[in-house]
C-alpha cells in the first residue's frame, strides 16, 4: 500500500455547529435517552451524517442525518456550498430520529427512498410505531410514507432491487430481514438473522446483478455459552421461490488469512504512527458493502479489513488490512475506482484503489487546516462525476458532526 500524507484538499462544511460538553464527565454510561432529549444543546446540536447519496440528475448531495429533532434530510449544493432542508418534519414523528444507511436513488423515477431508525429505549416500544419507508421527490419536495413494514421495530439499512421493484430492510433492535414490494405496498419478514449474543446484520447490504440480496447472519449456540469459530456468516436471498442460501463462513479477519495486496505501515505525518487497535473479538462484522456490478462485492469490516465476495461461488478473498484503528464503514465505486474511508477517535483515513491495478493509496491526514479540526469518525462516503469525495462524519461527542469534501488529485 502506497502511503500519501494528505489529500490535495480537505474541507469541512458545518450544517450546525454546536459545541457539546460533558460526554466523558457526566453523560456516557449515565444519561438516558430522555436526558438527551431534554438537553437543548444535545437535542439541537448533536447531529451525524449517517447516509449520503449523490444525485447526478440534480447535481446535489443528499444527506440523511441522525438528529433528535426529526429534521433528518438535507440537500447540499457543492456549487454554492449551501445546505437546504427538505422538511422531513412533515413526515417524521417523535421517535424517527435517524436516516441510517437507508438513502437510495431510484434511477427509474429519480426519487429518493429512505427509512427511519431509532435512539430510544425499549420502554418506549408501545408508543413508538416503528421505522418508516419513505419516498421523496428531490425536485418538488413531495413525499409519500410507503409503509411501516415491521411495527415497533426500526430500520438500520435498506437495499433495492429496482428491476423487481423490491426494497429489502434490516430491523433493529430485534434483527430480521424484510421485503417490501413497492407496487403492492405489501411487506413481510423473510427471516430472523440475529441472536442474543451479538449484533449480526450488515451495516449495509447489496443486491447483485442476478437479484440476490447479500447480508450476514449470526449462529445461535443455545446449547453453549461461547461463540463458535464463524459466529457471523454470509447469506443470500432470491425472491423467486423465496430462496435462501446460508453460508458457513463470513468475511475475512484481521489476523488470519493471506492478503492479496501488500500494505506498508500506516503513518500520519502530523501526529506520528497511527496506533493499531487489536480486535480480540474480530468476527468479521460487516461494516460496509459496495458492488461493482459484475462479479465482486467489496466489503469492509469493523476491524479495518478490505475483502471481496465472489457472487458466483460465495467465496471470500482477503485483500488487505487497511484501517489500523478499526471501523471501515464507508465504501464506494466510481469509474472502476474503489474509494474507502474509516477510522476512530480522529485517526481517520481514505483509501483509493483502481480495481484493475495493483496499487492502493492511503491518505491518512484528513484535516481542514483552515479550522484545524478532523472528523471524529467517517460513517459514509459518496463520489460525484468529478471524483470529489463526500464524507459523512458521525458520533462526534464534542461538537456537531460535519460534512467533509476531499479531493485527492
mmCIF file of C-alpha atoms in Angstrom:
data_model
loop_
_atom_site.group_PDB
_atom_site.id
_atom_site.type_symbol
_atom_site.label_atom_id
_atom_site.label_comp_id
_atom_site.label_asym_id
_atom_site.label_seq_id
_atom_site.Cartn_x
_atom_site.Cartn_y
_atom_site.Cartn_z
ATOM 1 C CA UNK A 1 0.000 0.000 0.000
ATOM 2 C CA UNK A 2 1.414 3.365 -1.003
ATOM 3 C CA UNK A 3 1.360 5.983 1.734
ATOM 4 C CA UNK A 4 0.432 9.600 0.996
ATOM 5 C CA UNK A 5 0.472 12.328 3.637
ATOM 6 C CA UNK A 6 -2.794 14.085 2.810
ATOM 7 C CA UNK A 7 -5.301 14.653 0.029
ATOM 8 C CA UNK A 8 -4.858 17.689 -2.175
ATOM 9 C CA UNK A 9 -7.644 19.378 -0.252
ATOM 10 C CA UNK A 10 -9.901 18.603 2.717
ATOM 11 C CA UNK A 11 -12.671 20.946 3.796
ATOM 12 C CA UNK A 12 -15.347 20.757 6.485
ATOM 13 C CA UNK A 13 -18.890 22.033 5.912
ATOM 14 C CA UNK A 14 -20.881 22.550 9.130
ATOM 15 C CA UNK A 15 -24.645 22.244 8.926
ATOM 16 C CA UNK A 16 -24.946 23.005 12.617
ATOM 17 C CA UNK A 17 -22.012 23.974 14.770
ATOM 18 C CA UNK A 18 -22.933 23.390 18.391
ATOM 19 C CA UNK A 19 -20.165 22.870 20.942
ATOM 20 C CA UNK A 20 -21.022 19.872 23.104
ATOM 21 C CA UNK A 21 -19.817 19.386 26.669
ATOM 22 C CA UNK A 22 -19.739 16.699 29.303
ATOM 23 C CA UNK A 23 -19.667 13.460 27.307
ATOM 24 C CA UNK A 24 -16.834 11.803 29.229
ATOM 25 C CA UNK A 25 -17.504 13.558 32.526
ATOM 26 C CA UNK A 26 -21.251 13.139 33.027
ATOM 27 C CA UNK A 27 -23.043 11.624 30.050
ATOM 28 C CA UNK A 28 -21.648 8.357 28.689
ATOM 29 C CA UNK A 29 -22.872 5.377 30.677
ATOM 30 C CA UNK A 30 -25.123 7.609 32.794
ATOM 31 C CA UNK A 31 -27.650 9.520 30.711
ATOM 32 C CA UNK A 32 -30.815 8.001 29.299
ATOM 33 C CA UNK A 33 -32.481 8.799 26.003
ATOM 34 C CA UNK A 34 -34.823 11.090 27.948
ATOM 35 C CA UNK A 35 -31.831 13.034 29.293
ATOM 36 C CA UNK A 36 -30.508 13.616 25.781
ATOM 37 C CA UNK A 37 -33.872 14.816 24.508
ATOM 38 C CA UNK A 38 -34.297 17.166 27.457
ATOM 39 C CA UNK A 39 -30.954 18.932 26.919
ATOM 40 C CA UNK A 40 -31.268 21.763 24.327
ATOM 41 C CA UNK A 41 -27.638 21.604 23.197
ATOM 42 C CA UNK A 42 -27.745 17.865 22.520
ATOM 43 C CA UNK A 43 -31.302 17.900 21.176
ATOM 44 C CA UNK A 44 -30.492 20.565 18.567
ATOM 45 C CA UNK A 45 -26.755 20.236 18.058
ATOM 46 C CA UNK A 46 -25.827 16.560 18.266
ATOM 47 C CA UNK A 47 -26.158 15.518 14.650
ATOM 48 C CA UNK A 48 -24.411 12.933 12.499
ATOM 49 C CA UNK A 49 -24.245 12.492 8.728
ATOM 50 C CA UNK A 50 -25.317 8.852 8.649
ATOM 51 C CA UNK A 51 -26.280 8.477 4.975
ATOM 52 C CA UNK A 52 -25.097 10.208 1.788
ATOM 53 C CA UNK A 53 -26.337 9.882 -1.794
ATOM 54 C CA UNK A 54 -25.024 11.815 -4.797
ATOM 55 C CA UNK A 55 -27.703 12.654 -7.370
ATOM 56 C CA UNK A 56 -26.308 13.072 -10.864
ATOM 57 C CA UNK A 57 -29.639 14.475 -12.090
ATOM 58 C CA UNK A 58 -29.847 17.404 -9.667
ATOM 59 C CA UNK A 59 -26.068 17.669 -9.141
ATOM 60 C CA UNK A 60 -26.653 17.726 -5.403
ATOM 61 C CA UNK A 61 -25.666 15.560 -2.455
ATOM 62 C CA UNK A 62 -28.474 14.270 -0.257
ATOM 63 C CA UNK A 63 -27.706 13.833 3.423
ATOM 64 C CA UNK A 64 -29.559 11.642 5.891
ATOM 65 C CA UNK A 65 -28.964 12.711 9.485
ATOM 66 C CA UNK A 66 -29.078 11.418 12.996
ATOM 67 C CA UNK A 67 -30.954 14.276 14.694
ATOM 68 C CA UNK A 68 -33.152 14.108 17.768
ATOM 69 C CA UNK A 69 -35.396 16.895 16.457
ATOM 70 C CA UNK A 70 -36.550 14.874 13.419
ATOM 71 C CA UNK A 71 -35.017 17.258 10.852
ATOM 72 C CA UNK A 72 -33.367 14.381 9.027
ATOM 73 C CA UNK A 73 -32.975 15.155 5.322
ATOM 74 C CA UNK A 74 -30.909 17.844 3.606
ATOM 75 C CA UNK A 75 -29.617 18.635 0.134
ATOM 76 C CA UNK A 76 -26.119 20.065 -0.252
ATOM 77 C CA UNK A 77 -25.182 22.060 -3.347
ATOM 78 C CA UNK A 78 -21.398 21.870 -3.915
ATOM 79 C CA UNK A 79 -21.522 24.896 -6.233
ATOM 80 C CA UNK A 80 -22.927 27.234 -3.589
ATOM 81 C CA UNK A 81 -21.717 25.215 -0.557
ATOM 82 C CA UNK A 82 -25.192 25.561 0.939
ATOM 83 C CA UNK A 83 -27.479 23.137 2.722
ATOM 84 C CA UNK A 84 -31.220 23.056 2.121
ATOM 85 C CA UNK A 85 -33.662 21.342 4.459
ATOM 86 C CA UNK A 86 -36.123 19.047 2.686
ATOM 87 C CA UNK A 87 -38.629 19.495 5.514
ATOM 88 C CA UNK A 88 -38.624 15.955 6.801
ATOM 89 C CA UNK A 89 -40.531 17.059 9.878
ATOM 90 C CA UNK A 90 -43.599 16.904 7.617
ATOM 91 C CA UNK A 91 -43.433 13.124 7.937
ATOM 92 C CA UNK A 92 -41.218 12.261 10.917
ATOM 93 C CA UNK A 93 -42.701 11.538 14.310
ATOM 94 C CA UNK A 94 -41.217 11.711 17.804
ATOM 95 C CA UNK A 95 -39.119 8.556 17.515
ATOM 96 C CA UNK A 96 -37.988 8.958 13.907
ATOM 97 C CA UNK A 97 -34.541 10.367 14.675
ATOM 98 C CA UNK A 98 -32.181 8.781 12.173
ATOM 99 C CA UNK A 99 -31.750 8.012 8.480
ATOM 100 C CA UNK A 100 -29.083 5.353 8.862
ATOM 101 C CA UNK A 101 -27.607 3.773 5.690
ATOM 102 C CA UNK A 102 -31.052 3.951 4.116
ATOM 103 C CA UNK A 103 -30.796 6.635 1.434
ATOM 104 C CA UNK A 104 -31.197 5.266 -2.098
ATOM 105 C CA UNK A 105 -31.868 6.839 -5.504
ATOM 106 C CA UNK A 106 -34.242 5.048 -7.880
ATOM 107 C CA UNK A 107 -32.998 5.619 -11.453
ATOM 108 C CA UNK A 108 -36.481 4.943 -12.837
ATOM 109 C CA UNK A 109 -38.497 7.639 -11.048
ATOM 110 C CA UNK A 110 -35.455 9.652 -9.837
ATOM 111 C CA UNK A 111 -36.883 9.728 -6.334
ATOM 112 C CA UNK A 112 -35.129 9.121 -3.044
ATOM 113 C CA UNK A 113 -36.148 6.129 -0.936
ATOM 114 C CA UNK A 114 -35.202 6.013 2.727
ATOM 115 C CA UNK A 115 -36.144 4.622 6.126
ATOM 116 C CA UNK A 116 -36.018 5.763 9.735
ATOM 117 C CA UNK A 117 -34.194 4.320 12.711
ATOM 118 C CA UNK A 118 -34.187 4.938 16.445
ATOM 119 C CA UNK A 119 -32.291 6.013 19.550
ATOM 120 C CA UNK A 120 -34.966 5.384 22.199
ATOM 121 C CA UNK A 121 -35.004 2.555 24.739
ATOM 122 C CA UNK A 122 -37.293 -0.474 24.695
ATOM 123 C CA UNK A 123 -39.556 1.045 27.329
ATOM 124 C CA UNK A 124 -40.953 3.264 24.544
ATOM 125 C CA UNK A 125 -41.838 0.422 22.169
ATOM 126 C CA UNK A 126 -45.582 0.539 22.834
ATOM 127 C CA UNK A 127 -45.799 4.161 21.726
ATOM 128 C CA UNK A 128 -43.024 4.106 19.108
ATOM 129 C CA UNK A 129 -44.797 2.932 15.953
ATOM 130 C CA UNK A 130 -41.795 1.628 14.020
ATOM 131 C CA UNK A 131 -39.479 2.713 11.250
ATOM 132 C CA UNK A 132 -40.995 4.230 8.122
ATOM 133 C CA UNK A 133 -40.182 3.611 4.473
ATOM 134 C CA UNK A 134 -40.466 6.975 2.721
ATOM 135 C CA UNK A 135 -40.288 8.188 -0.879
ATOM 136 C CA UNK A 136 -39.263 11.792 -1.567
ATOM 137 C CA UNK A 137 -39.136 13.654 -4.877
ATOM 138 C CA UNK A 138 -35.931 15.716 -4.574
ATOM 139 C CA UNK A 139 -37.135 18.279 -7.124
ATOM 140 C CA UNK A 140 -40.643 19.039 -5.845
ATOM 141 C CA UNK A 141 -40.147 18.015 -2.222
ATOM 142 C CA UNK A 142 -43.275 15.859 -2.352
ATOM 143 C CA UNK A 143 -43.111 12.866 -0.035
ATOM 144 C CA UNK A 144 -45.004 9.636 0.500
ATOM 145 C CA UNK A 145 -44.845 7.403 3.558
ATOM 146 C CA UNK A 146 -44.903 3.994 1.889
ATOM 147 C CA UNK A 147 -45.142 1.750 4.927
ATOM 148 C CA UNK A 148 -44.214 0.924 8.483
ATOM 149 C CA UNK A 149 -43.125 -2.551 7.398
ATOM 150 C CA UNK A 150 -42.386 -4.047 10.824
ATOM 151 C CA UNK A 151 -44.367 -2.314 13.596
ATOM 152 C CA UNK A 152 -42.394 -1.303 16.712
ATOM 153 C CA UNK A 153 -39.065 -2.156 15.063
ATOM 154 C CA UNK A 154 -36.900 0.386 13.261
ATOM 155 C CA UNK A 155 -34.770 0.119 10.139
ATOM 156 C CA UNK A 156 -30.976 0.246 10.094
ATOM 157 C CA UNK A 157 -30.353 -0.276 6.378
ATOM 158 C CA UNK A 158 -32.152 -0.908 3.117
ATOM 159 C CA UNK A 159 -31.156 -2.312 -0.277
ATOM 160 C CA UNK A 160 -33.050 -2.153 -3.562
ATOM 161 C CA UNK A 161 -33.812 -4.459 -6.451
ATOM 162 C CA UNK A 162 -35.105 -1.776 -8.799
ATOM 163 C CA UNK A 163 -35.643 -4.298 -11.605
ATOM 164 C CA UNK A 164 -38.179 -6.204 -9.497
ATOM 165 C CA UNK A 165 -39.426 -3.132 -7.602
ATOM 166 C CA UNK A 166 -38.410 -4.559 -4.218
ATOM 167 C CA UNK A 167 -36.916 -2.911 -1.148
ATOM 168 C CA UNK A 168 -35.198 -5.019 1.498
ATOM 169 C CA UNK A 169 -34.509 -3.855 5.030
ATOM 170 C CA UNK A 170 -32.820 -4.910 8.261
ATOM 171 C CA UNK A 171 -34.551 -4.178 11.551
ATOM 172 C CA UNK A 172 -33.368 -3.095 14.997
ATOM 173 C CA UNK A 173 -33.269 -3.851 17.912
ATOM 174 C CA UNK A 174 -34.655 -7.290 17.015
ATOM 175 C CA UNK A 175 -32.749 -8.362 13.921
ATOM 176 C CA UNK A 176 -34.803 -9.503 10.963
ATOM 177 C CA UNK A 177 -34.648 -9.037 7.206
ATOM 178 C CA UNK A 178 -37.857 -7.948 5.482
ATOM 179 C CA UNK A 179 -39.097 -7.494 1.924
ATOM 180 C CA UNK A 180 -41.309 -4.637 0.730
ATOM 181 C CA UNK A 181 -42.919 -4.768 -2.718
ATOM 182 C CA UNK A 182 -43.236 -1.184 -3.929
ATOM 183 C CA UNK A 183 -46.034 -1.824 -6.426
ATOM 184 C CA UNK A 184 -48.377 -3.571 -3.980
ATOM 185 C CA UNK A 185 -47.264 -1.968 -0.722
ATOM 186 C CA UNK A 186 -47.045 -5.409 0.882
ATOM 187 C CA UNK A 187 -44.245 -6.163 3.332
ATOM 188 C CA UNK A 188 -43.266 -9.301 5.196
ATOM 189 C CA UNK A 189 -40.437 -10.619 7.317
ATOM 190 C CA UNK A 190 -38.295 -13.072 5.375
ATOM 191 C CA UNK A 191 -36.253 -14.355 8.286
ATOM 192 C CA UNK A 192 -34.549 -13.642 11.565
ATOM 193 C CA UNK A 193 -30.784 -13.197 11.400
ATOM 194 C CA UNK A 194 -29.605 -12.272 14.923
ATOM 195 C CA UNK A 195 -29.178 -13.903 18.278
ATOM 196 C CA UNK A 196 -28.901 -12.831 21.905
ATOM 197 C CA UNK A 197 -25.086 -12.761 21.923
ATOM 198 C CA UNK A 198 -24.029 -10.257 19.279
ATOM 199 C CA UNK A 199 -25.139 -7.800 16.620
ATOM 200 C CA UNK A 200 -25.138 -9.651 13.295
ATOM 201 C CA UNK A 201 -26.713 -7.677 10.451
ATOM 202 C CA UNK A 202 -24.536 -5.955 7.838
ATOM 203 C CA UNK A 203 -24.058 -2.210 8.217
ATOM 204 C CA UNK A 204 -25.464 -2.097 4.703
ATOM 205 C CA UNK A 205 -26.281 -4.769 2.139
ATOM 206 C CA UNK A 206 -26.384 -5.017 -1.652
ATOM 207 C CA UNK A 207 -28.350 -6.740 -4.420
ATOM 208 C CA UNK A 208 -26.284 -8.287 -7.210
ATOM 209 C CA UNK A 209 -26.939 -8.399 -10.969
ATOM 210 C CA UNK A 210 -28.889 -11.651 -10.667
ATOM 211 C CA UNK A 211 -31.256 -10.333 -8.000
ATOM 212 C CA UNK A 212 -29.635 -11.916 -4.947
ATOM 213 C CA UNK A 213 -29.683 -9.917 -1.718
ATOM 214 C CA UNK A 214 -26.450 -10.380 0.259
ATOM 215 C CA UNK A 215 -26.223 -9.975 4.018
ATOM 216 C CA UNK A 216 -24.921 -11.524 7.230
ATOM 217 C CA UNK A 217 -26.466 -13.641 9.971
ATOM 218 C CA UNK A 218 -25.390 -14.948 13.387
ATOM 219 C CA UNK A 219 -25.206 -18.526 14.570
ATOM 220 C CA UNK A 220 -27.304 -19.384 17.610
ATOM 221 C CA UNK A 221 -25.448 -21.608 20.052
ATOM 222 C CA UNK A 222 -28.225 -22.038 22.589
ATOM 223 C CA UNK A 223 -26.536 -25.194 23.819
ATOM 224 C CA UNK A 224 -23.222 -23.460 24.628
ATOM 225 C CA UNK A 225 -22.001 -20.344 26.446
ATOM 226 C CA UNK A 226 -19.471 -19.158 23.864
ATOM 227 C CA UNK A 227 -19.462 -18.358 20.166
ATOM 228 C CA UNK A 228 -18.136 -20.709 17.526
ATOM 229 C CA UNK A 229 -15.333 -20.196 15.043
ATOM 230 C CA UNK A 230 -17.555 -18.439 12.484
ATOM 231 C CA UNK A 231 -20.242 -16.677 14.528
ATOM 232 C CA UNK A 232 -21.154 -14.169 11.792
ATOM 233 C CA UNK A 233 -21.737 -15.658 8.364
ATOM 234 C CA UNK A 234 -22.948 -14.654 4.912
ATOM 235 C CA UNK A 235 -26.336 -15.356 3.406
ATOM 236 C CA UNK A 236 -28.023 -14.555 0.118
ATOM 237 C CA UNK A 237 -31.735 -14.447 -0.729
ATOM 238 C CA UNK A 238 -33.585 -14.520 -4.049
ATOM 239 C CA UNK A 239 -37.243 -13.512 -4.417
ATOM 240 C CA UNK A 240 -38.022 -16.259 -6.924
ATOM 241 C CA UNK A 241 -39.153 -19.088 -4.711
ATOM 242 C CA UNK A 242 -38.092 -17.257 -1.529
ATOM 243 C CA UNK A 243 -34.715 -18.969 -1.773
ATOM 244 C CA UNK A 244 -32.128 -18.527 0.985
ATOM 245 C CA UNK A 245 -28.552 -19.749 0.839
ATOM 246 C CA UNK A 246 -26.964 -19.772 4.299
ATOM 247 C CA UNK A 247 -23.182 -19.899 4.055
ATOM 248 C CA UNK A 248 -21.000 -21.412 6.753
ATOM 249 C CA UNK A 249 -18.364 -18.667 6.515
ATOM 250 C CA UNK A 250 -18.207 -14.918 6.906
ATOM 251 C CA UNK A 251 -15.844 -12.089 5.992
ATOM 252 C CA UNK A 252 -12.086 -12.016 6.459
ATOM 253 C CA UNK A 253 -10.421 -11.488 9.847
ATOM 254 C CA UNK A 254 -7.585 -9.085 10.567
ATOM 255 C CA UNK A 255 -5.105 -11.576 11.987
ATOM 256 C CA UNK A 256 -5.815 -14.537 9.719
ATOM 257 C CA UNK A 257 -5.544 -15.302 6.031
ATOM 258 C CA UNK A 258 -3.234 -14.241 3.255
ATOM 259 C CA UNK A 259 -3.518 -10.684 1.916
ATOM 260 C CA UNK A 260 -3.688 -10.298 -1.857
ATOM 261 C CA UNK A 261 -2.444 -6.685 -1.673
ATOM 262 C CA UNK A 262 0.767 -5.595 0.021
ATOM 263 C CA UNK A 263 0.473 -2.970 2.761
ATOM 264 C CA UNK A 264 3.111 -0.694 4.227
ATOM 265 C CA UNK A 265 2.779 0.881 7.709
ATOM 266 C CA UNK A 266 0.071 3.488 8.081
ATOM 267 C CA UNK A 267 1.605 6.774 9.220
ATOM 268 C CA UNK A 268 0.146 10.201 9.891
ATOM 269 C CA UNK A 269 2.830 12.750 9.096
ATOM 270 C CA UNK A 270 1.324 15.210 11.554
ATOM 271 C CA UNK A 271 0.904 13.011 14.604
ATOM 272 C CA UNK A 272 3.330 10.135 14.187
ATOM 273 C CA UNK A 273 2.454 6.464 13.695
ATOM 274 C CA UNK A 274 -1.183 5.513 13.877
ATOM 275 C CA UNK A 275 -1.825 3.347 16.898
ATOM 276 C CA UNK A 276 -3.080 -0.007 15.675
ATOM 277 C CA UNK A 277 -6.083 -1.335 17.515
ATOM 278 C CA UNK A 278 -6.174 -5.038 18.321
ATOM 279 C CA UNK A 279 -9.578 -6.599 17.866
ATOM 280 C CA UNK A 280 -9.791 -9.568 20.208
ATOM 281 C CA UNK A 281 -13.427 -10.062 19.207
ATOM 282 C CA UNK A 282 -12.880 -9.760 15.453
ATOM 283 C CA UNK A 283 -15.654 -11.891 13.985
ATOM 284 C CA UNK A 284 -15.577 -10.308 10.536
ATOM 285 C CA UNK A 285 -18.504 -7.973 11.262
ATOM 286 C CA UNK A 286 -19.620 -6.335 8.005
ATOM 287 C CA UNK A 287 -19.124 -2.570 8.288
ATOM 288 C CA UNK A 288 -19.757 -1.755 4.611
ATOM 289 C CA UNK A 289 -20.579 -3.287 1.232
ATOM 290 C CA UNK A 290 -20.416 -1.968 -2.316
ATOM 291 C CA UNK A 291 -20.989 -3.825 -5.576
ATOM 292 C CA UNK A 292 -19.043 -3.438 -8.821
ATOM 293 C CA UNK A 293 -21.977 -4.535 -10.971
ATOM 294 C CA UNK A 294 -20.106 -7.620 -12.121
ATOM 295 C CA UNK A 295 -18.587 -10.489 -10.189
ATOM 296 C CA UNK A 296 -17.494 -8.943 -6.894
ATOM 297 C CA UNK A 297 -18.991 -7.375 -3.803
ATOM 298 C CA UNK A 298 -16.379 -5.441 -1.836
ATOM 299 C CA UNK A 299 -16.707 -5.337 1.947
ATOM 300 C CA UNK A 300 -15.039 -3.546 4.840
ATOM 301 C CA UNK A 301 -15.049 -4.945 8.374
ATOM 302 C CA UNK A 302 -15.134 -3.335 11.806
ATOM 303 C CA UNK A 303 -11.537 -4.485 12.280
ATOM 304 C CA UNK A 304 -10.480 -2.498 9.197
ATOM 305 C CA UNK A 305 -10.142 -5.303 6.645
ATOM 306 C CA UNK A 306 -10.922 -4.902 2.945
ATOM 307 C CA UNK A 307 -12.143 -8.115 1.295
ATOM 308 C CA UNK A 308 -14.329 -9.197 -1.595
ATOM 309 C CA UNK A 309 -17.092 -11.740 -2.150
ATOM 310 C CA UNK A 310 -17.326 -13.710 -5.377
ATOM 311 C CA UNK A 311 -21.053 -13.671 -6.194
ATOM 312 C CA UNK A 312 -20.723 -16.862 -8.263
ATOM 313 C CA UNK A 313 -19.036 -19.088 -5.668
ATOM 314 C CA UNK A 314 -19.724 -17.167 -2.460
ATOM 315 C CA UNK A 315 -16.023 -17.361 -1.594
ATOM 316 C CA UNK A 316 -14.353 -14.511 0.287
ATOM 317 C CA UNK A 317 -10.872 -13.202 -0.517
ATOM 318 C CA UNK A 318 -8.895 -11.019 1.876
ATOM 319 C CA UNK A 319 -7.415 -8.046 0.048
ATOM 320 C CA UNK A 320 -5.682 -6.044 2.791
ATOM 321 C CA UNK A 321 -5.753 -4.692 6.339
ATOM 322 C CA UNK A 322 -6.291 -1.013 5.538
ATOM 323 C CA UNK A 323 -7.668 0.818 8.615
ATOM 324 C CA UNK A 324 -5.302 0.224 11.550
ATOM 325 C CA UNK A 325 -7.510 1.909 14.177
ATOM 326 C CA UNK A 326 -10.590 -0.067 13.141
ATOM 327 C CA UNK A 327 -14.018 0.746 11.667
ATOM 328 C CA UNK A 328 -14.372 0.662 7.893
ATOM 329 C CA UNK A 329 -17.982 1.750 7.294
ATOM 330 C CA UNK A 330 -17.647 3.643 4.007
ATOM 331 C CA UNK A 331 -17.108 2.198 0.512
ATOM 332 C CA UNK A 332 -17.981 3.443 -2.960
ATOM 333 C CA UNK A 333 -17.022 2.595 -6.544
ATOM 334 C CA UNK A 334 -16.812 5.208 -9.291
ATOM 335 C CA UNK A 335 -15.450 4.619 -12.810
ATOM 336 C CA UNK A 336 -13.663 1.430 -11.797
ATOM 337 C CA UNK A 337 -12.023 3.021 -8.758
ATOM 338 C CA UNK A 338 -12.828 1.889 -5.227
ATOM 339 C CA UNK A 339 -12.841 4.530 -2.503
ATOM 340 C CA UNK A 340 -12.991 3.713 1.192
ATOM 341 C CA UNK A 341 -12.918 5.567 4.491
ATOM 342 C CA UNK A 342 -12.943 4.815 8.190
ATOM 343 C CA UNK A 343 -11.106 5.161 11.466
ATOM 344 C CA UNK A 344 -11.782 6.145 15.059
ATOM 345 C CA UNK A 345 -11.026 8.966 17.508
ATOM 346 C CA UNK A 346 -9.881 11.396 14.852
ATOM 347 C CA UNK A 347 -7.477 8.861 13.289
ATOM 348 C CA UNK A 348 -9.487 8.787 10.092
ATOM 349 C CA UNK A 349 -8.282 7.997 6.608
ATOM 350 C CA UNK A 350 -9.203 7.492 2.968
ATOM 351 C CA UNK A 351 -8.075 4.840 0.550
ATOM 352 C CA UNK A 352 -8.216 4.721 -3.233
ATOM 353 C CA UNK A 353 -7.673 1.643 -5.361
ATOM 354 C CA UNK A 354 -8.000 1.221 -9.116
ATOM 355 C CA UNK A 355 -9.613 -2.202 -9.146
ATOM 356 C CA UNK A 356 -7.786 -3.201 -12.332
ATOM 357 C CA UNK A 357 -4.411 -2.243 -10.836
ATOM 358 C CA UNK A 358 -2.195 -3.429 -8.006
ATOM 359 C CA UNK A 359 -1.587 -0.183 -6.083
ATOM 360 C CA UNK A 360 -3.645 1.008 -3.145
ATOM 361 C CA UNK A 361 -3.184 4.592 -1.995
ATOM 362 C CA UNK A 362 -3.694 5.604 1.628
ATOM 363 C CA UNK A 363 -4.449 9.190 2.638
ATOM 364 C CA UNK A 364 -4.078 9.364 6.388
ATOM 365 C CA UNK A 365 -4.190 13.066 7.224
ATOM 366 C CA UNK A 366 -7.763 14.320 6.968
ATOM 367 C CA UNK A 367 -7.602 17.775 8.493
ATOM 368 C CA UNK A 368 -9.231 21.001 7.430
ATOM 369 C CA UNK A 369 -6.220 23.182 8.138
ATOM 370 C CA UNK A 370 -8.234 26.391 7.977
ATOM 371 C CA UNK A 371 -10.348 25.472 11.004
ATOM 372 C CA UNK A 372 -7.846 22.942 12.410
ATOM 373 C CA UNK A 373 -10.207 20.073 13.007
ATOM 374 C CA UNK A 374 -10.602 16.481 11.837
ATOM 375 C CA UNK A 375 -13.577 14.148 11.567
ATOM 376 C CA UNK A 376 -14.041 12.058 14.706
ATOM 377 C CA UNK A 377 -15.321 9.188 12.564
ATOM 378 C CA UNK A 378 -16.404 8.703 8.976
ATOM 379 C CA UNK A 379 -19.663 6.854 8.515
ATOM 380 C CA UNK A 380 -20.458 7.134 4.814
ATOM 381 C CA UNK A 381 -18.970 8.399 1.549
ATOM 382 C CA UNK A 382 -20.266 9.346 -1.886
ATOM 383 C CA UNK A 383 -18.357 10.264 -5.045
ATOM 384 C CA UNK A 384 -19.532 12.581 -7.824
ATOM 385 C CA UNK A 385 -18.630 12.778 -11.518
ATOM 386 C CA UNK A 386 -15.605 14.949 -10.762
ATOM 387 C CA UNK A 387 -14.390 12.382 -8.229
ATOM 388 C CA UNK A 388 -14.962 14.714 -5.316
ATOM 389 C CA UNK A 389 -15.294 12.554 -2.223
ATOM 390 C CA UNK A 390 -18.049 13.478 0.230
ATOM 391 C CA UNK A 391 -17.616 12.080 3.723
ATOM 392 C CA UNK A 392 -20.269 11.993 6.414
ATOM 393 C CA UNK A 393 -18.925 12.400 9.939
ATOM 394 C CA UNK A 394 -20.792 10.799 12.844
ATOM 395 C CA UNK A 395 -20.631 10.319 16.611
ATOM 396 C CA UNK A 396 -18.589 13.400 17.420
ATOM 397 C CA UNK A 397 -19.255 13.963 21.119
ATOM 398 C CA UNK A 398 -17.615 17.382 21.366
ATOM 399 C CA UNK A 399 -19.320 19.271 18.541
ATOM 400 C CA UNK A 400 -21.882 18.787 15.810
ATOM 401 C CA UNK A 401 -20.625 16.407 13.120
ATOM 402 C CA UNK A 402 -19.744 17.918 9.737
ATOM 403 C CA UNK A 403 -19.945 17.089 6.073
ATOM 404 C CA UNK A 404 -16.432 16.792 4.577
ATOM 405 C CA UNK A 405 -15.227 17.057 0.990
ATOM 406 C CA UNK A 406 -11.840 15.773 -0.169
ATOM 407 C CA UNK A 407 -10.044 15.986 -3.486
ATOM 408 C CA UNK A 408 -7.211 13.535 -3.919
ATOM 409 C CA UNK A 409 -5.527 14.889 -7.068
#
